[in-house]
Amino acid sequence: MHKRYDYLIVGAGLFGAVFAHEAAKHGQKCLVIDKRGHIAGNIHCETVAGIRVHQYGAHIFHTSDERVWEYVNRFARFNHYVNSPIAVYKDELYNMPFNMNTFSKMWGVRTPAEAKAVIEEQIAQLNIGEPKNLEEQALKLVGRDVYEKLVKGYTEKQWGRPCTELPAFIIKRLPLRFVYDNNYFSDPHQGIPMGGYDAIVEQLLGDAEVRLNTDYFDLIRAEPEVAARTVFTGQIDRFFDFCYGPLEYRTVRFETELLTDTGNWQGNAVVNYTDREVPYTRIIEHKHFEFGAGDADKTVISREYSTEWTPGAEPYYPVNDEKNNALYQKYKALAADRPDVIFGGRLGQYRYYDMDKVIAAALDAAEQEFAGV
């Protein structure tokens, strides 16, 4: 039976859209579906009072990959936004990432040598051998003050459990920068696309048929012969009907609010709240990603709450501990027996991806798929 499409691409996020674009260049007919009512996956934005609101949390593009940077610049120009978060601990305010501005505020030091001496002294006093949990690992890396004020509470909110109950390998390193530089990323390319991420994805999907509000499992039951091959960017465990049990994720709940009495509420795009008693992890003020664009008298803020994932919620972050990684390997083995399906993206490959890494992975998958075509 002749298939209607060469590829059924499940998910209209970055991986699916890049693959669809590359497939179209090779003359392939693609159907792209998404269970949500919009394209662009978690990088989708909506405009409120002229402000582009990141619906699923802040997405700041950054990369050191020249191939990826050249690729995305075919579809958008990027502004010069630099991510410089602020951390609030009780009534104290610190610059992030951990740098000389942080240490100067915390201890009154001025030179890198002074800051290193304080940290080294605190680490020596703790006398930690082989770390038995995340708390000991972090203390051994940054000392007590940085850990207690800027790591402990934030990490416990992210994971929903005490640091003493989290494995040490979650934090392999905590970068300490002994320069006065608040730029969170060290990549040479960084910014927000002018026109938003949806405009990029719309161009990538320009030669594909797109169906929104469409569930893969419903479609495949109704049209089992719809396409010759499938690109699946949903949950790999769901694809195999959770036959080995569900993989674990963390999810994020957002409380987004339009403020009509001020055009500048917190003075920065990203403010982290590192005190455990504050229920949210951070507040995003979206207009600062585009240097105050939008209504001059209004602003939009989003509080982010990290929570346990339950079926029906959006799975954000894979819990890549030993138990879940072992479970994923079982599903990966099943995937190897499905040569008609390409599993991609953070859910299909059960790993966290930055945006540039998603694009690179999709380009690699397409290059392998169409080699010699």
mmCIF file of C-alpha atoms in Angstrom:
data_model
loop_
_atom_site.group_PDB
_atom_site.id
_atom_site.type_symbol
_atom_site.label_atom_id
_atom_site.label_comp_id
_atom_site.label_asym_id
_atom_site.label_seq_id
_atom_site.Cartn_x
_atom_site.Cartn_y
_atom_site.Cartn_z
ATOM 1 C CA MET A 1 0.000 0.000 0.000
ATOM 2 C CA HIS A 2 1.355 3.400 -0.983
ATOM 3 C CA LYS A 3 2.075 5.594 2.004
ATOM 4 C CA ARG A 4 0.642 9.112 1.880
ATOM 5 C CA TYR A 5 3.796 10.635 3.386
ATOM 6 C CA ASP A 6 7.473 9.771 3.434
ATOM 7 C CA TYR A 7 7.780 10.881 7.070
ATOM 8 C CA LEU A 8 5.392 11.306 9.948
ATOM 9 C CA ILE A 9 7.132 13.705 12.329
ATOM 10 C CA VAL A 10 5.694 13.653 15.839
ATOM 11 C CA GLY A 11 6.339 16.972 17.551
ATOM 12 C CA ALA A 12 6.581 20.464 16.030
ATOM 13 C CA GLY A 13 9.437 21.548 18.280
ATOM 14 C CA LEU A 14 13.000 22.222 17.187
ATOM 15 C CA PHE A 15 14.061 18.639 16.492
ATOM 16 C CA GLY A 16 11.007 17.825 14.395
ATOM 17 C CA ALA A 17 11.019 21.151 12.563
ATOM 18 C CA VAL A 18 14.713 20.992 11.641
ATOM 19 C CA PHE A 19 14.342 17.403 10.449
ATOM 20 C CA ALA A 20 11.252 18.345 8.391
ATOM 21 C CA HIS A 21 13.142 21.217 6.765
ATOM 22 C CA GLU A 22 16.096 19.007 5.860
ATOM 23 C CA ALA A 23 13.803 16.252 4.596
ATOM 24 C CA ALA A 24 11.971 18.709 2.332
ATOM 25 C CA LYS A 25 15.300 19.764 0.832
ATOM 26 C CA HIS A 26 15.718 16.108 -0.199
ATOM 27 C CA GLY A 27 12.294 15.976 -1.813
ATOM 28 C CA GLN A 28 10.560 14.153 1.027
ATOM 29 C CA LYS A 29 6.882 14.692 1.830
ATOM 30 C CA CYS A 30 6.369 15.221 5.572
ATOM 31 C CA LEU A 31 3.392 15.348 7.883
ATOM 32 C CA VAL A 32 4.219 17.093 11.169
ATOM 33 C CA ILE A 33 1.797 16.658 14.058
ATOM 34 C CA ASP A 34 1.698 18.068 17.557
ATOM 35 C CA LYS A 35 -0.697 17.335 20.406
ATOM 36 C CA ARG A 36 -0.650 20.996 21.425
ATOM 37 C CA GLY A 37 -2.435 23.817 19.638
ATOM 38 C CA HIS A 38 0.742 25.598 18.567
ATOM 39 C CA ILE A 39 4.064 24.952 16.865
ATOM 40 C CA ALA A 40 7.545 25.400 18.400
ATOM 41 C CA GLY A 41 7.143 23.085 21.394
ATOM 42 C CA ASN A 42 8.550 24.514 24.612
ATOM 43 C CA ILE A 43 10.142 27.517 22.883
ATOM 44 C CA HIS A 44 6.689 28.808 21.909
ATOM 45 C CA CYS A 45 5.978 32.445 22.773
ATOM 46 C CA GLU A 46 2.773 34.457 22.898
ATOM 47 C CA THR A 47 2.469 38.226 22.723
ATOM 48 C CA VAL A 48 0.785 40.013 25.639
ATOM 49 C CA ALA A 49 0.656 43.836 25.733
ATOM 50 C CA GLY A 50 3.292 43.859 23.003
ATOM 51 C CA ILE A 51 5.595 41.690 25.149
ATOM 52 C CA ARG A 52 6.796 38.337 23.832
ATOM 53 C CA VAL A 53 6.088 35.878 26.668
ATOM 54 C CA HIS A 54 8.055 32.624 26.888
ATOM 55 C CA GLN A 55 5.152 30.285 27.670
ATOM 56 C CA TYR A 56 7.277 27.397 28.924
ATOM 57 C CA GLY A 57 10.072 29.194 30.740
ATOM 58 C CA ALA A 58 12.951 31.371 29.623
ATOM 59 C CA HIS A 59 14.731 30.198 26.477
ATOM 60 C CA ILE A 60 17.973 32.055 25.772
ATOM 61 C CA PHE A 61 19.802 30.866 22.705
ATOM 62 C CA HIS A 62 23.536 30.333 23.145
ATOM 63 C CA THR A 63 26.054 28.222 21.291
ATOM 64 C CA SER A 64 29.704 27.583 20.517
ATOM 65 C CA ASP A 65 28.769 25.492 17.475
ATOM 66 C CA GLU A 66 29.501 27.577 14.376
ATOM 67 C CA ARG A 67 27.485 25.233 12.150
ATOM 68 C CA VAL A 68 24.379 25.694 14.326
ATOM 69 C CA TRP A 69 24.882 29.463 14.614
ATOM 70 C CA GLU A 70 25.138 29.814 10.849
ATOM 71 C CA TYR A 71 22.051 27.630 10.458
ATOM 72 C CA VAL A 72 19.725 29.563 12.791
ATOM 73 C CA ASN A 73 20.836 32.864 11.302
ATOM 74 C CA ARG A 74 19.311 31.767 8.020
ATOM 75 C CA PHE A 75 15.906 32.121 9.653
ATOM 76 C CA ALA A 76 16.304 35.021 12.109
ATOM 77 C CA ARG A 77 18.484 37.845 13.317
ATOM 78 C CA PHE A 78 19.398 37.710 16.998
ATOM 79 C CA ASN A 79 19.581 40.601 19.434
ATOM 80 C CA HIS A 80 22.508 41.023 21.830
ATOM 81 C CA TYR A 81 20.766 39.929 25.032
ATOM 82 C CA VAL A 82 23.223 38.540 27.605
ATOM 83 C CA ASN A 83 21.894 36.365 30.409
ATOM 84 C CA SER A 84 22.970 37.846 33.755
ATOM 85 C CA PRO A 85 20.670 36.448 36.450
ATOM 86 C CA ILE A 86 20.289 37.819 39.950
ATOM 87 C CA ALA A 87 19.988 35.569 43.013
ATOM 88 C CA VAL A 88 17.934 36.575 46.056
ATOM 89 C CA TYR A 89 18.616 34.866 49.390
ATOM 90 C CA LYS A 90 16.414 36.208 52.197
ATOM 91 C CA ASP A 91 17.202 39.955 52.169
ATOM 92 C CA GLU A 92 20.510 39.560 50.308
ATOM 93 C CA LEU A 93 21.059 39.940 46.564
ATOM 94 C CA TYR A 94 23.897 38.392 44.555
ATOM 95 C CA ASN A 95 25.084 38.257 40.975
ATOM 96 C CA MET A 96 25.102 34.982 39.083
ATOM 97 C CA PRO A 97 26.967 32.939 38.004
ATOM 98 C CA PHE A 98 29.366 32.676 40.974
ATOM 99 C CA ASN A 99 31.951 35.328 40.126
ATOM 100 C CA MET A 100 33.947 38.120 41.745
ATOM 101 C CA ASN A 101 30.849 40.322 42.004
ATOM 102 C CA THR A 102 29.222 37.498 44.016
ATOM 103 C CA PHE A 103 32.231 36.999 46.268
ATOM 104 C CA SER A 104 32.789 40.726 46.796
ATOM 105 C CA LYS A 105 29.202 41.150 47.982
ATOM 106 C CA MET A 106 29.341 38.012 50.158
ATOM 107 C CA TRP A 107 32.699 38.553 51.906
ATOM 108 C CA GLY A 108 33.856 42.101 51.119
ATOM 109 C CA VAL A 109 36.859 40.821 49.138
ATOM 110 C CA ARG A 110 38.264 42.555 46.066
ATOM 111 C CA THR A 111 40.829 40.248 44.475
ATOM 112 C CA PRO A 112 40.669 36.703 43.097
ATOM 113 C CA ALA A 113 43.358 35.629 45.567
ATOM 114 C CA GLU A 114 41.242 36.799 48.509
ATOM 115 C CA ALA A 115 38.149 35.016 47.212
ATOM 116 C CA LYS A 116 40.043 31.770 46.568
ATOM 117 C CA ALA A 117 41.521 31.911 50.064
ATOM 118 C CA VAL A 118 38.066 32.168 51.679
ATOM 119 C CA ILE A 119 36.688 29.271 49.647
ATOM 120 C CA GLU A 120 39.728 27.059 50.215
ATOM 121 C CA GLU A 121 39.635 27.729 53.961
ATOM 122 C CA GLN A 122 35.945 26.795 54.177
ATOM 123 C CA ILE A 123 36.507 23.597 52.192
ATOM 124 C CA ALA A 124 39.470 22.609 54.371
ATOM 125 C CA GLN A 125 37.466 23.143 57.571
ATOM 126 C CA LEU A 126 34.763 20.760 56.354
ATOM 127 C CA ASN A 127 37.264 17.928 55.872
ATOM 128 C CA ILE A 128 34.996 15.974 53.503
ATOM 129 C CA GLY A 129 36.423 12.783 52.021
ATOM 130 C CA GLU A 130 34.540 10.979 49.275
ATOM 131 C CA PRO A 131 31.177 12.807 49.028
ATOM 132 C CA LYS A 132 28.259 10.568 49.963
ATOM 133 C CA ASN A 133 25.502 12.864 48.668
ATOM 134 C CA LEU A 134 24.900 16.071 46.749
ATOM 135 C CA GLU A 135 25.318 18.264 49.809
ATOM 136 C CA GLU A 136 28.797 16.942 50.539
ATOM 137 C CA GLN A 137 29.723 17.155 46.866
ATOM 138 C CA ALA A 138 28.665 20.792 46.648
ATOM 139 C CA LEU A 139 30.337 21.746 49.936
ATOM 140 C CA LYS A 140 33.573 20.196 48.731
ATOM 141 C CA LEU A 141 33.382 22.267 45.545
ATOM 142 C CA VAL A 142 32.373 25.729 46.796
ATOM 143 C CA GLY A 143 32.509 25.831 50.607
ATOM 144 C CA ARG A 144 29.744 26.539 53.088
ATOM 145 C CA ASP A 145 28.683 30.135 52.324
ATOM 146 C CA VAL A 146 28.094 29.747 48.586
ATOM 147 C CA TYR A 147 26.410 26.389 49.150
ATOM 148 C CA GLU A 148 24.098 27.512 51.949
ATOM 149 C CA LYS A 149 23.033 30.763 50.293
ATOM 150 C CA LEU A 150 23.017 30.005 46.577
ATOM 151 C CA VAL A 151 22.917 26.235 46.010
ATOM 152 C CA LYS A 152 21.096 24.365 48.771
ATOM 153 C CA GLY A 153 17.585 25.843 48.744
ATOM 154 C CA TYR A 154 17.386 26.247 44.966
ATOM 155 C CA THR A 155 18.528 22.666 44.350
ATOM 156 C CA GLU A 156 16.093 21.242 46.913
ATOM 157 C CA LYS A 157 13.229 23.095 45.236
ATOM 158 C CA GLN A 158 14.311 21.837 41.810
ATOM 159 C CA TRP A 159 14.437 18.207 42.916
ATOM 160 C CA GLY A 160 11.760 18.226 45.596
ATOM 161 C CA ARG A 161 13.949 16.587 48.251
ATOM 162 C CA PRO A 162 16.823 17.455 50.637
ATOM 163 C CA CYS A 163 20.321 17.663 49.183
ATOM 164 C CA THR A 164 21.414 14.987 51.660
ATOM 165 C CA GLU A 165 19.046 12.576 49.873
ATOM 166 C CA LEU A 166 20.283 13.398 46.364
ATOM 167 C CA PRO A 167 23.194 11.517 44.775
ATOM 168 C CA ALA A 168 26.541 13.291 44.569
ATOM 169 C CA PHE A 169 26.919 12.803 40.808
ATOM 170 C CA ILE A 170 24.090 15.255 40.059
ATOM 171 C CA ILE A 171 26.533 18.091 40.730
ATOM 172 C CA LYS A 172 29.829 17.158 39.103
ATOM 173 C CA ARG A 173 31.068 20.728 39.194
ATOM 174 C CA LEU A 174 29.937 24.198 40.234
ATOM 175 C CA PRO A 175 31.796 26.775 38.153
ATOM 176 C CA LEU A 176 33.572 29.453 40.170
ATOM 177 C CA ARG A 177 34.691 32.406 38.051
ATOM 178 C CA PHE A 178 37.321 34.625 39.549
ATOM 179 C CA VAL A 179 36.559 37.558 37.244
ATOM 180 C CA TYR A 180 34.025 40.383 37.473
ATOM 181 C CA ASP A 181 31.730 38.994 34.769
ATOM 182 C CA ASN A 182 27.997 38.329 35.179
ATOM 183 C CA ASN A 183 27.550 36.680 31.765
ATOM 184 C CA TYR A 184 26.005 33.301 32.597
ATOM 185 C CA PHE A 185 27.115 31.639 29.371
ATOM 186 C CA SER A 186 30.638 31.481 28.010
ATOM 187 C CA ASP A 187 29.526 30.681 24.460
ATOM 188 C CA PRO A 188 30.557 33.261 21.846
ATOM 189 C CA HIS A 189 27.035 33.456 20.381
ATOM 190 C CA GLN A 190 24.072 34.428 22.518
ATOM 191 C CA GLY A 191 20.786 36.262 22.128
ATOM 192 C CA ILE A 192 17.051 36.167 21.515
ATOM 193 C CA PRO A 193 15.722 35.874 17.942
ATOM 194 C CA MET A 194 14.053 39.050 16.694
ATOM 195 C CA GLY A 195 10.528 38.043 15.820
ATOM 196 C CA GLY A 196 10.567 35.178 18.302
ATOM 197 C CA TYR A 197 11.212 31.451 18.122
ATOM 198 C CA ASP A 198 7.853 30.658 16.516
ATOM 199 C CA ALA A 199 8.904 32.635 13.436
ATOM 200 C CA ILE A 200 11.967 30.392 13.061
ATOM 201 C CA VAL A 201 9.953 27.193 13.439
ATOM 202 C CA GLU A 202 7.274 28.449 11.039
ATOM 203 C CA GLN A 203 9.928 28.853 8.346
ATOM 204 C CA LEU A 204 11.410 25.433 9.088
ATOM 205 C CA LEU A 205 7.971 23.867 8.654
ATOM 206 C CA GLY A 206 7.153 25.846 5.519
ATOM 207 C CA ASP A 207 7.259 22.850 3.153
ATOM 208 C CA ALA A 208 5.541 20.343 5.456
ATOM 209 C CA GLU A 209 1.893 19.689 6.198
ATOM 210 C CA VAL A 210 1.212 20.542 9.853
ATOM 211 C CA ARG A 211 -1.648 19.273 11.997
ATOM 212 C CA LEU A 212 -2.016 20.662 15.504
ATOM 213 C CA ASN A 213 -4.148 19.282 18.352
ATOM 214 C CA THR A 214 -3.325 15.843 16.964
ATOM 215 C CA ASP A 215 -2.281 12.938 19.169
ATOM 216 C CA TYR A 216 0.101 10.433 17.594
ATOM 217 C CA PHE A 217 -1.533 7.383 19.122
ATOM 218 C CA ASP A 218 -4.996 8.443 17.953
ATOM 219 C CA LEU A 219 -3.681 9.159 14.454
ATOM 220 C CA ILE A 220 -1.794 5.898 14.098
ATOM 221 C CA ARG A 221 -4.846 3.903 15.187
ATOM 222 C CA ALA A 222 -6.938 5.670 12.539
ATOM 223 C CA GLU A 223 -4.261 5.745 9.823
ATOM 224 C CA PRO A 224 -1.674 3.021 10.511
ATOM 225 C CA GLU A 225 -0.223 3.327 6.998
ATOM 226 C CA VAL A 226 0.047 7.115 7.019
ATOM 227 C CA ALA A 227 3.825 7.302 6.443
ATOM 228 C CA ALA A 228 6.756 5.127 5.462
ATOM 229 C CA ARG A 229 8.914 6.294 8.364
ATOM 230 C CA THR A 230 8.386 8.104 11.669
ATOM 231 C CA VAL A 231 10.386 10.689 13.599
ATOM 232 C CA PHE A 232 9.182 10.501 17.199
ATOM 233 C CA THR A 233 10.060 13.261 19.677
ATOM 234 C CA GLY A 234 7.578 12.298 22.388
ATOM 235 C CA GLN A 235 8.202 10.152 25.463
ATOM 236 C CA ILE A 236 10.000 6.967 24.451
ATOM 237 C CA ASP A 237 8.426 5.048 27.345
ATOM 238 C CA ARG A 238 4.957 6.139 26.197
ATOM 239 C CA PHE A 239 5.752 4.949 22.659
ATOM 240 C CA PHE A 240 6.315 1.455 24.032
ATOM 241 C CA ASP A 241 3.225 1.665 26.257
ATOM 242 C CA PHE A 242 5.310 1.921 29.453
ATOM 243 C CA CYS A 243 6.054 -1.808 29.160
ATOM 244 C CA TYR A 244 9.025 -1.526 31.551
ATOM 245 C CA GLY A 245 7.360 1.121 33.700
ATOM 246 C CA PRO A 246 7.429 4.936 33.407
ATOM 247 C CA LEU A 247 10.593 6.996 33.316
ATOM 248 C CA GLU A 248 10.716 9.842 35.836
ATOM 249 C CA TYR A 249 10.691 13.526 35.009
ATOM 250 C CA ARG A 250 10.499 16.851 36.764
ATOM 251 C CA THR A 251 7.991 19.369 35.533
ATOM 252 C CA VAL A 252 7.504 23.117 35.994
ATOM 253 C CA ARG A 253 4.333 24.983 36.883
ATOM 254 C CA PHE A 254 4.065 28.620 35.824
ATOM 255 C CA GLU A 255 2.087 31.459 37.346
ATOM 256 C CA THR A 256 2.081 34.226 34.744
ATOM 257 C CA GLU A 257 0.741 37.655 35.581
ATOM 258 C CA LEU A 258 0.184 40.828 33.572
ATOM 259 C CA LEU A 259 1.032 43.866 35.714
ATOM 260 C CA THR A 260 -0.709 47.026 34.527
ATOM 261 C CA ASP A 261 0.713 49.519 36.995
ATOM 262 C CA THR A 262 4.412 49.310 36.095
ATOM 263 C CA GLY A 263 6.574 48.839 33.031
ATOM 264 C CA ASN A 264 9.562 47.492 34.944
ATOM 265 C CA TRP A 265 8.878 45.304 37.959
ATOM 266 C CA GLN A 266 12.173 43.629 38.931
ATOM 267 C CA GLY A 267 14.759 45.286 36.675
ATOM 268 C CA ASN A 268 16.147 42.040 35.273
ATOM 269 C CA ALA A 269 14.901 39.219 33.073
ATOM 270 C CA VAL A 270 15.822 36.400 35.461
ATOM 271 C CA VAL A 271 15.808 36.528 39.279
ATOM 272 C CA ASN A 272 16.464 33.269 41.149
ATOM 273 C CA TYR A 273 15.105 32.751 44.667
ATOM 274 C CA THR A 274 17.553 30.480 46.480
ATOM 275 C CA ASP A 275 15.883 30.441 49.904
ATOM 276 C CA ARG A 276 14.086 27.122 50.490
ATOM 277 C CA GLU A 277 11.166 28.895 52.162
ATOM 278 C CA VAL A 278 10.275 30.775 48.959
ATOM 279 C CA PRO A 279 8.127 28.261 47.041
ATOM 280 C CA TYR A 280 9.120 29.276 43.507
ATOM 281 C CA THR A 281 12.588 28.887 42.011
ATOM 282 C CA ARG A 282 12.675 32.074 39.973
ATOM 283 C CA ILE A 283 10.703 34.942 38.468
ATOM 284 C CA ILE A 284 11.025 35.851 34.802
ATOM 285 C CA GLU A 285 10.189 39.349 33.556
ATOM 286 C CA HIS A 286 9.810 38.723 29.862
ATOM 287 C CA LYS A 287 10.163 42.197 28.374
ATOM 288 C CA HIS A 288 13.814 42.438 29.468
ATOM 289 C CA PHE A 289 14.750 39.709 26.957
ATOM 290 C CA GLU A 290 14.024 42.306 24.289
ATOM 291 C CA PHE A 291 15.237 45.394 26.125
ATOM 292 C CA GLY A 292 11.883 46.691 27.295
ATOM 293 C CA ALA A 293 9.899 46.138 24.105
ATOM 294 C CA GLY A 294 6.133 46.284 24.531
ATOM 295 C CA ASP A 295 3.718 48.487 26.418
ATOM 296 C CA ALA A 296 5.714 51.046 28.410
ATOM 297 C CA ASP A 297 3.243 50.921 31.318
ATOM 298 C CA LYS A 298 2.795 47.146 31.534
ATOM 299 C CA THR A 299 4.945 44.098 32.123
ATOM 300 C CA VAL A 300 4.512 40.319 32.341
ATOM 301 C CA ILE A 301 6.120 38.167 35.033
ATOM 302 C CA SER A 302 6.153 34.385 35.480
ATOM 303 C CA ARG A 303 6.840 32.561 38.725
ATOM 304 C CA GLU A 304 8.263 29.061 38.227
ATOM 305 C CA TYR A 305 7.539 26.146 40.554
ATOM 306 C CA SER A 306 9.469 22.899 40.131
ATOM 307 C CA THR A 307 7.258 19.868 40.850
ATOM 308 C CA GLU A 308 7.111 16.104 40.491
ATOM 309 C CA TRP A 309 5.848 14.965 37.105
ATOM 310 C CA THR A 310 2.569 13.065 36.924
ATOM 311 C CA PRO A 311 0.868 11.657 33.801
ATOM 312 C CA GLY A 312 -0.894 14.430 31.925
ATOM 313 C CA ALA A 313 1.611 17.102 32.984
ATOM 314 C CA GLU A 314 4.315 18.325 30.628
ATOM 315 C CA PRO A 315 7.546 16.368 31.254
ATOM 316 C CA TYR A 316 10.374 18.916 31.325
ATOM 317 C CA TYR A 317 13.541 17.428 32.761
ATOM 318 C CA PRO A 318 14.564 13.758 32.652
ATOM 319 C CA VAL A 319 15.691 12.472 36.040
ATOM 320 C CA ASN A 320 18.965 11.005 34.797
ATOM 321 C CA ASP A 321 19.903 9.060 37.900
ATOM 322 C CA GLU A 322 21.208 5.488 37.788
ATOM 323 C CA LYS A 323 17.773 3.887 38.116
ATOM 324 C CA ASN A 324 16.169 5.878 35.317
ATOM 325 C CA ASN A 325 19.179 5.661 33.016
ATOM 326 C CA ALA A 326 19.115 1.880 33.374
ATOM 327 C CA LEU A 327 15.408 1.872 32.568
ATOM 328 C CA TYR A 328 15.994 4.076 29.527
ATOM 329 C CA GLN A 329 18.573 1.606 28.208
ATOM 330 C CA LYS A 330 15.809 -1.026 28.103
ATOM 331 C CA TYR A 331 13.623 1.267 26.026
ATOM 332 C CA LYS A 332 16.589 2.187 23.844
ATOM 333 C CA ALA A 333 17.062 -1.516 23.103
ATOM 334 C CA LEU A 334 13.421 -1.719 22.004
ATOM 335 C CA ALA A 335 13.960 1.341 19.809
ATOM 336 C CA ALA A 336 16.869 -0.407 18.101
ATOM 337 C CA ASP A 337 14.379 -3.037 16.917
ATOM 338 C CA ARG A 338 12.293 -0.317 15.230
ATOM 339 C CA PRO A 339 14.428 0.803 12.263
ATOM 340 C CA ASP A 340 11.338 2.542 10.841
ATOM 341 C CA VAL A 341 11.374 5.059 13.724
ATOM 342 C CA ILE A 342 13.898 7.785 14.568
ATOM 343 C CA PHE A 343 13.706 8.791 18.228
ATOM 344 C CA GLY A 344 14.883 12.347 18.863
ATOM 345 C CA GLY A 345 14.831 15.243 21.300
ATOM 346 C CA ARG A 346 14.824 15.343 25.088
ATOM 347 C CA LEU A 347 11.844 13.000 25.479
ATOM 348 C CA GLY A 348 12.698 10.609 22.670
ATOM 349 C CA GLN A 349 16.284 10.236 23.900
ATOM 350 C CA TYR A 350 15.610 10.882 27.610
ATOM 351 C CA ARG A 351 18.243 13.567 28.054
ATOM 352 C CA TYR A 352 18.285 17.296 28.629
ATOM 353 C CA TYR A 353 19.167 19.291 25.514
ATOM 354 C CA ASP A 354 20.024 22.961 25.136
ATOM 355 C CA MET A 355 18.465 24.419 22.004
ATOM 356 C CA ASP A 356 21.664 24.389 19.988
ATOM 357 C CA LYS A 357 22.269 20.746 20.874
ATOM 358 C CA VAL A 358 18.748 19.849 19.699
ATOM 359 C CA ILE A 359 19.408 21.523 16.356
ATOM 360 C CA ALA A 360 22.779 19.791 16.014
ATOM 361 C CA ALA A 361 21.219 16.408 16.833
ATOM 362 C CA ALA A 362 18.451 16.921 14.277
ATOM 363 C CA LEU A 363 20.940 17.966 11.598
ATOM 364 C CA ASP A 364 23.055 14.903 12.362
ATOM 365 C CA ALA A 365 20.004 12.625 12.186
ATOM 366 C CA ALA A 366 18.963 14.126 8.845
ATOM 367 C CA GLU A 367 22.480 13.907 7.456
ATOM 368 C CA GLN A 368 22.646 10.234 8.368
ATOM 369 C CA GLU A 369 19.154 9.575 7.007
ATOM 370 C CA PHE A 370 19.727 11.261 3.660
ATOM 371 C CA ALA A 371 23.357 10.351 3.067
ATOM 372 C CA GLY A 372 23.721 9.550 -0.596
ATOM 373 C CA VAL A 373 20.165 10.685 -1.429
#
